Amino acid sequence: MPSIKLNRFKGQAPKVASELLENGFAQEALNVKLSSGDLVPYRQPVVVDNTVRIVNVKTVHALKNPSTDALVWLSWVTDVDIVTASDTSDDEQRFYYTGDGVPKVSNYSLATDGSEPYPSTSGYYELGLDVPTATTVATATSFSVVSATHYERDSGNTATFYGGTHNLRTGNVVTIRDFVSSDEAKSFNATNVTVTVINATDFQYYNPGDTVSKTANTTGRADMAGSTQVRTYLYTWVTPWDEESINSPVSNEVFVKEGQTITVSSLPSAKPSGDNFVRGIRLYRNLTSAATTDYFLLKTLWFLTSSVSFTRASNVSTVVLAYPHNMIVGDRFKIKSSTIDSGGFNVTGGTVVSVVNKTSFTYADIGSDVGVTGDTDGVLCHDVAENSTDTARYWGDSNHNFTDDFAASGLSTILPSENYDKPNSAMKGIINYHKNMLIGFFDNQLCISFSNKPHAWPEKYRITLDSNIVAISVNGGYILALTEENPYNISGNSPASLSIVRIDANYPCLSKRSVQNIGSQGIMWATHGGLATWIGGGGVGIATTKLHDWDTWGDYLDPTTIIGHYYNDKYFGSHSLGSFTFELNNEEGGTFVEINYLFTAAYTEPLSGVMYYTADTSGDILEWDNKNQILAPLEWKSKTITIPGYMNAGAARVIADYTTTDAETLNITNYNNSVAVSNAAVW
């Protein structure tokens, strides 16, 4: 007796005529998982949270509450791209994003400050720093020649100059002159010697000769030596995240000898206007060699920081500050203007005992125990002395001038930020490339940040393509730039060394939101005729070519509206007419299944591997295919089956293995009751 047997179920292949489909392929496949060959329905989605928005959400992203590990949802009504490019092991959860106005950076505390929906309207800083515009003023202090009172030389050829207050620092170069009363005295004269300071009136220098005991002499003089130098200064903005701006204009020139003291004034004492995290400046001075002139870091000068609260227990005080303190154990500081405990928390010459977190530290402070007490009047001043052994200097304590008497030998950090341009305000599509470089684009311009410098986007290294860029992605160490015409393959290890190759395949990207990196299978995007695919460094093809052609693809859906998501090795796509999943299989062409649940944005939580999505203006966030939910209705329609002759099917056998909940049993009963009515209408 002839029979029809269906024992391996596959997806749809709309390009193939229904009677010519290979065995197992379907004319219709709805809401089914087919990886096992059986018909397994997806579970009905379940609402798990809400974005507190009443319009269609186009982007969702989850952070984790540091205290509870619960997911906290961020959402946008625009197409936003989000990357992390920093160490977030301290639960800061910093992230960078584009598509919501100018490029931005935020973290958990910023984004969730206030009430939902998140991110809060002020919960970000603009990505990148503006160029400082103010010019510093440098004023040289004349050096007063020091008169001697005595001289001395030990057996190790170390001479000691005794005199008046000299204002020298160890490492300064001086000339010793005018010891003329005797040959012995003349032997103490020296040109361009480096001094070691003993105290405010005495210093030593190398001076070969016989041992001489301390001898009175008032004719000797000590004066600054060396060649006269042209000295200039500049500064940069700096944030507690170690972001640094391009430098300010160069100061006026002053002509000095090495070691001469210079006062640098007209320095900023507060952050520039705008949404930025600037909390200080870095001051640089020039050093000129035969080959070049470079600017070297003198000191990072942090702005005054207000307190939030103080605590004291067992003679150890804890201060909580409004902004990060940027200090480590052993750093020196001053706290002034605190009003609680009769000003008992104020301290000059304080030393950090322990760092509690970025905004709090402890210090030794003798006094009675005081519980946590709010105080916004206290002010933290940072020490800006050259060395920890020098007398502390607290920038901003009395003024914001800086005294530069630093030795050139101690300067080692060259200004790094000459090309730290702020990203273009229209930049979008931000992604993370290897070596922690970020990539973005606007118009036909590809933009690249410096490695580990997410805020620095050098304009001179932008790449211009022939067509406007629609989307970018990364796979296998290569960047793929998808345009309105051809794709481009880009690679390299720094913004200065990227190479670019146009791929000669007319597969334009029709929907930016369709682009998905699907791991070892490359990058997929919606184009004419199907889903295009590209594996890093390789060629481009149509992944769906065995299932769709140009006609069926355009009739089946609108590729310009596809929103893509990668989940469980499947490409999930939602568009204006419906949804689908596609799993690439090179031998059979892949598995294509319709899904009757639309989504406007989707997110897969990395640790749990759970997919969430939004679908409408309710603001609901739904979890996809939760195993505790009831089964969704499925539909699978075989190919048109032809047999040699007529056959009157007398029986059907279904082999199934499943359990059902009470709710699912009720659904099945209701469906079965509707079958007879439906069949009668058809027949």
Short mmCIF file of C-alpha atoms in Angstrom, two decimals, residues 348-645:
data_model
loop_
_atom_site.label_atom_id
_atom_site.label_comp_id
_atom_site.label_asym_id
_atom_site.label_seq_id
_atom_site.Cartn_x
_atom_site.Cartn_y
_atom_site.Cartn_z
CA THR A 348 47.08 70.61 56.48
CA GLY A 349 49.79 68.14 55.53
CA GLY A 350 47.39 65.21 55.52
CA THR A 351 48.44 61.90 53.99
CA VAL A 352 46.14 59.33 52.41
CA VAL A 353 46.09 56.23 54.62
CA SER A 354 43.75 54.13 52.45
CA VAL A 355 41.65 54.59 49.34
CA VAL A 356 38.07 53.46 49.97
CA ASN A 357 36.87 54.11 46.43
CA LYS A 358 37.16 56.75 43.72
CA THR A 359 35.45 59.41 45.79
CA SER A 360 36.49 58.49 49.32
CA PHE A 361 39.69 57.98 51.33
CA THR A 362 40.89 57.86 54.94
CA TYR A 363 43.52 59.85 56.82
CA ALA A 364 44.90 60.05 60.35
CA ASP A 365 43.01 62.65 62.36
CA ILE A 366 43.07 62.78 66.14
CA GLY A 367 39.69 63.57 67.63
CA SER A 368 36.54 62.13 69.12
CA ASP A 369 34.46 59.67 67.11
CA VAL A 370 31.92 61.27 64.78
CA GLY A 371 29.28 59.38 62.82
CA VAL A 372 28.65 60.01 59.14
CA THR A 373 27.86 63.72 58.91
CA GLY A 374 27.00 65.60 55.76
CA ASP A 375 29.18 68.59 54.95
CA THR A 376 29.37 70.31 51.57
CA ASP A 377 31.58 73.15 52.83
CA GLY A 378 34.82 71.16 53.04
CA VAL A 379 37.32 71.63 50.22
CA LEU A 380 40.11 69.24 49.15
CA CYS A 381 43.38 70.75 47.83
CA HIS A 382 46.01 68.55 46.15
CA ASP A 383 49.74 68.78 46.77
CA VAL A 384 51.66 69.82 43.63
CA ALA A 385 55.24 69.83 44.93
CA GLU A 386 57.85 68.36 42.61
CA ASN A 387 58.86 65.57 45.02
CA SER A 388 57.26 64.01 48.06
CA THR A 389 60.28 65.11 50.09
CA ASP A 390 59.70 68.78 49.22
CA THR A 391 57.52 71.07 51.27
CA ALA A 392 53.92 70.52 50.18
CA ARG A 393 52.24 73.10 47.91
CA TYR A 394 48.46 73.09 47.67
CA TRP A 395 47.20 74.30 44.31
CA GLY A 396 44.16 76.53 44.67
CA ASP A 397 44.66 77.05 48.40
CA SER A 398 45.34 80.77 48.04
CA ASN A 399 45.46 81.13 44.24
CA HIS A 400 45.70 79.02 41.11
CA ASN A 401 49.16 80.12 40.04
CA PHE A 402 51.86 77.49 39.64
CA THR A 403 55.47 77.94 40.71
CA ASP A 404 57.82 76.20 38.33
CA ASP A 405 61.22 75.59 39.83
CA PHE A 406 61.27 71.96 38.72
CA ALA A 407 64.51 70.43 37.46
CA ALA A 408 64.60 69.51 33.78
CA SER A 409 66.18 66.17 34.67
CA GLY A 410 62.96 65.11 36.38
CA LEU A 411 60.73 65.69 33.34
CA SER A 412 60.04 62.55 31.31
CA THR A 413 56.47 62.54 29.93
CA ILE A 414 56.10 64.19 26.52
CA LEU A 415 52.78 65.77 25.58
CA PRO A 416 50.83 62.88 23.98
CA SER A 417 47.61 64.56 22.94
CA GLU A 418 48.41 66.79 19.97
CA ASN A 419 46.04 64.74 17.76
CA TYR A 420 43.39 63.87 20.36
CA ASP A 421 40.58 65.40 18.32
CA LYS A 422 37.02 65.24 19.57
CA PRO A 423 34.85 62.98 17.38
CA ASN A 424 32.63 64.63 14.80
CA SER A 425 29.27 65.53 16.34
CA ALA A 426 27.45 63.58 13.59
CA MET A 427 29.47 60.38 14.04
CA LYS A 428 27.47 57.16 14.49
CA GLY A 429 27.81 53.40 14.18
CA ILE A 430 30.44 53.05 16.92
CA ILE A 431 32.06 49.60 17.20
CA ASN A 432 35.13 48.14 18.94
CA TYR A 433 38.08 47.02 16.82
CA HIS A 434 41.13 45.11 18.04
CA LYS A 435 43.67 46.81 20.33
CA ASN A 436 40.71 48.65 21.82
CA MET A 437 40.38 51.04 18.91
CA LEU A 438 36.89 52.37 18.31
CA ILE A 439 35.50 52.86 14.81
CA GLY A 440 32.66 55.15 13.72
CA PHE A 441 31.49 57.01 10.64
CA PHE A 442 29.54 59.93 9.24
CA ASP A 443 28.67 60.55 5.59
CA ASN A 444 31.48 58.86 3.63
CA GLN A 445 34.07 59.34 6.39
CA LEU A 446 35.41 56.41 8.41
CA CYS A 447 36.71 57.55 11.81
CA ILE A 448 39.18 55.72 14.05
CA SER A 449 40.18 56.39 17.65
CA PHE A 450 43.62 55.83 19.11
CA SER A 451 44.17 52.50 20.84
CA ASN A 452 42.88 52.61 24.43
CA LYS A 453 41.88 56.26 23.93
CA PRO A 454 38.13 56.13 23.24
CA HIS A 455 37.90 59.92 23.45
CA ALA A 456 40.65 60.66 20.90
CA TRP A 457 39.69 60.58 17.19
CA PRO A 458 42.49 62.04 15.02
CA GLU A 459 41.03 63.93 12.10
CA LYS A 460 44.12 63.45 9.95
CA TYR A 461 43.62 59.67 9.89
CA ARG A 462 40.01 59.66 8.69
CA ILE A 463 39.38 57.52 5.62
CA THR A 464 37.24 58.82 2.77
CA LEU A 465 35.18 56.25 0.81
CA ASP A 466 33.55 56.67 -2.58
CA SER A 467 30.00 56.28 -1.25
CA ASN A 468 28.16 57.21 1.90
CA ILE A 469 28.60 54.65 4.66
CA VAL A 470 25.47 52.91 5.94
CA ALA A 471 26.97 50.62 8.60
CA ILE A 472 30.23 49.12 9.83
CA SER A 473 31.12 45.89 11.58
CA VAL A 474 34.17 43.83 12.53
CA ASN A 475 34.98 40.17 11.89
CA GLY A 476 38.19 38.18 11.97
CA GLY A 477 40.37 41.21 12.64
CA TYR A 478 38.94 43.14 9.68
CA ILE A 479 36.59 46.10 9.45
CA LEU A 480 33.73 45.88 6.97
CA ALA A 481 32.34 49.22 5.82
CA LEU A 482 28.98 48.82 4.11
CA THR A 483 27.94 51.66 1.86
CA GLU A 484 25.12 52.62 -0.47
CA GLU A 485 27.10 50.79 -3.15
CA ASN A 486 30.12 48.50 -2.61
CA PRO A 487 31.46 47.08 0.66
CA TYR A 488 35.01 47.94 1.78
CA ASN A 489 37.51 45.71 3.60
CA ILE A 490 39.75 47.66 6.03
CA SER A 491 42.51 46.43 8.33
CA GLY A 492 45.49 47.68 10.32
CA ASN A 493 46.93 48.12 13.80
CA SER A 494 46.68 51.88 14.30
CA PRO A 495 44.75 54.84 12.86
CA ALA A 496 47.88 55.81 10.92
CA SER A 497 48.34 52.45 9.18
CA LEU A 498 44.91 51.25 8.07
CA SER A 499 44.69 49.81 4.55
CA ILE A 500 41.49 49.79 2.53
CA VAL A 501 40.27 47.55 -0.32
CA ARG A 502 37.00 48.01 -2.18
CA ILE A 503 35.15 44.71 -2.66
CA ASP A 504 33.91 44.42 -6.23
CA ALA A 505 30.41 43.22 -5.41
CA ASN A 506 27.36 45.42 -5.75
CA TYR A 507 25.75 44.43 -2.47
CA PRO A 508 24.66 47.72 -0.89
CA CYS A 509 23.44 47.72 2.70
CA LEU A 510 19.71 48.51 2.58
CA SER A 511 19.20 48.71 6.35
CA LYS A 512 21.83 49.73 8.91
CA ARG A 513 19.92 47.91 11.65
CA SER A 514 20.04 44.66 9.67
CA VAL A 515 23.82 44.31 10.08
CA GLN A 516 24.86 41.54 12.46
CA ASN A 517 28.17 39.88 13.28
CA ILE A 518 27.37 36.16 13.43
CA GLY A 519 30.75 34.93 14.57
CA SER A 520 32.46 32.29 12.44
CA GLN A 521 29.83 32.73 9.73
CA GLY A 522 30.88 36.33 9.20
CA ILE A 523 28.73 39.43 8.92
CA MET A 524 25.20 39.45 7.50
CA TRP A 525 23.15 42.35 6.18
CA ALA A 526 20.06 42.97 4.09
CA THR A 527 20.73 43.68 0.45
CA HIS A 528 18.96 43.15 -2.85
CA GLY A 529 18.14 39.46 -3.34
CA GLY A 530 18.68 38.26 0.23
CA LEU A 531 20.97 38.35 3.22
CA ALA A 532 24.54 39.04 2.14
CA THR A 533 27.42 37.50 4.08
CA TRP A 534 31.13 38.28 4.41
CA ILE A 535 33.80 36.54 6.46
CA GLY A 536 36.75 38.69 7.56
CA GLY A 537 39.27 39.07 4.76
CA GLY A 538 37.22 36.97 2.32
CA GLY A 539 34.68 37.53 -0.39
CA VAL A 540 31.02 38.51 -0.36
CA GLY A 541 28.07 36.29 -1.22
CA ILE A 542 24.34 35.90 -0.68
CA ALA A 543 23.79 33.56 2.27
CA THR A 544 20.14 32.91 1.37
CA THR A 545 20.77 32.22 -2.32
CA LYS A 546 19.40 28.63 -2.21
CA LEU A 547 16.22 29.76 -0.47
CA HIS A 548 15.45 33.16 -2.01
CA ASP A 549 16.18 34.99 -5.22
CA TRP A 550 15.71 38.64 -6.11
CA ASP A 551 11.98 38.20 -6.88
CA THR A 552 10.91 36.17 -3.86
CA TRP A 553 13.07 38.20 -1.44
CA GLY A 554 11.45 41.47 -2.45
CA ASP A 555 7.95 39.95 -2.48
CA TYR A 556 8.45 38.21 0.84
CA LEU A 557 9.60 41.22 2.86
CA ASP A 558 10.84 44.79 2.73
CA PRO A 559 14.64 44.54 3.22
CA THR A 560 14.93 48.28 3.94
CA THR A 561 13.04 47.78 7.21
CA ILE A 562 14.87 44.70 8.54
CA ILE A 563 16.07 44.85 12.14
CA GLY A 564 18.62 42.12 12.78
CA HIS A 565 19.72 40.32 15.93
CA TYR A 566 22.11 37.42 16.48
CA TYR A 567 20.92 34.77 18.92
CA ASN A 568 21.75 31.07 19.37
CA ASP A 569 23.64 30.94 16.07
CA LYS A 570 20.62 32.26 14.21
CA TYR A 571 19.98 35.53 12.46
CA PHE A 572 16.73 36.94 13.84
CA GLY A 573 15.12 39.47 11.54
CA SER A 574 12.06 41.62 12.08
CA HIS A 575 10.63 43.86 9.37
CA SER A 576 7.50 45.79 8.48
CA LEU A 577 5.64 42.63 7.41
CA GLY A 578 6.80 40.05 9.94
CA SER A 579 9.78 38.27 11.47
CA PHE A 580 12.00 35.33 10.63
CA THR A 581 15.01 33.31 11.72
CA PHE A 582 17.76 32.17 9.40
CA GLU A 583 20.46 29.64 10.25
CA LEU A 584 23.15 29.22 7.61
CA ASN A 585 23.89 25.71 6.37
CA ASN A 586 26.10 25.66 3.30
CA GLU A 587 25.04 22.19 2.19
CA GLU A 588 21.28 22.77 2.21
CA GLY A 589 21.31 26.55 1.98
CA GLY A 590 20.15 27.16 5.52
CA THR A 591 17.01 27.04 7.63
CA PHE A 592 14.52 29.83 7.10
CA VAL A 593 11.54 30.04 9.49
CA GLU A 594 8.83 32.65 9.89
CA ILE A 595 8.12 34.05 13.36
CA ASN A 596 4.87 35.78 14.20
CA TYR A 597 6.38 37.99 16.91
CA LEU A 598 7.67 41.37 15.77
CA PHE A 599 10.37 43.30 17.59
CA THR A 600 11.63 46.87 17.35
CA ALA A 601 14.80 46.29 19.40
CA ALA A 602 16.54 43.24 20.87
CA TYR A 603 19.31 42.51 23.35
CA THR A 604 20.98 39.27 24.49
CA GLU A 605 22.44 39.33 28.00
CA PRO A 606 25.97 37.89 27.63
CA LEU A 607 26.25 35.89 30.86
CA SER A 608 22.84 34.24 30.84
CA GLY A 609 22.48 34.03 27.06
CA VAL A 610 18.86 35.18 27.34
CA MET A 611 17.33 37.24 24.53
CA TYR A 612 15.05 40.16 25.36
CA TYR A 613 13.15 42.44 23.02
CA THR A 614 10.65 45.28 22.74
CA ALA A 615 7.75 45.19 20.35
CA ASP A 616 5.34 48.11 20.62
CA THR A 617 4.47 51.33 22.41
CA SER A 618 3.65 49.59 25.69
CA GLY A 619 7.27 49.85 26.84
CA ASP A 620 7.27 46.15 27.75
CA ILE A 621 10.48 44.15 27.66
CA LEU A 622 9.82 40.53 26.77
CA GLU A 623 11.97 37.46 27.25
CA TRP A 624 12.19 35.18 24.23
CA ASP A 625 11.57 31.41 24.49
CA ASN A 626 11.53 31.07 28.28
CA LYS A 627 11.23 27.34 29.04
CA ASN A 628 8.69 27.98 31.79
CA GLN A 629 6.20 29.56 29.38
CA ILE A 630 3.53 27.81 27.33
CA LEU A 631 4.18 26.72 23.76
CA ALA A 632 3.45 29.11 20.94
CA PRO A 633 1.23 27.93 18.05
CA LEU A 634 3.31 26.46 15.24
CA GLU A 635 2.55 25.77 11.61
CA TRP A 636 4.44 23.62 9.14
CA LYS A 637 3.24 22.91 5.62
CA SER A 638 5.03 20.36 3.50
CA LYS A 639 5.95 20.63 -0.14
CA THR A 640 3.38 19.62 -2.76
CA ILE A 641 3.69 15.83 -2.83
CA THR A 642 3.00 14.00 -6.10
CA ILE A 643 2.40 10.25 -6.27
CA PRO A 644 2.29 7.92 -9.32
CA GLY A 645 -1.45 7.39 -9.07
#
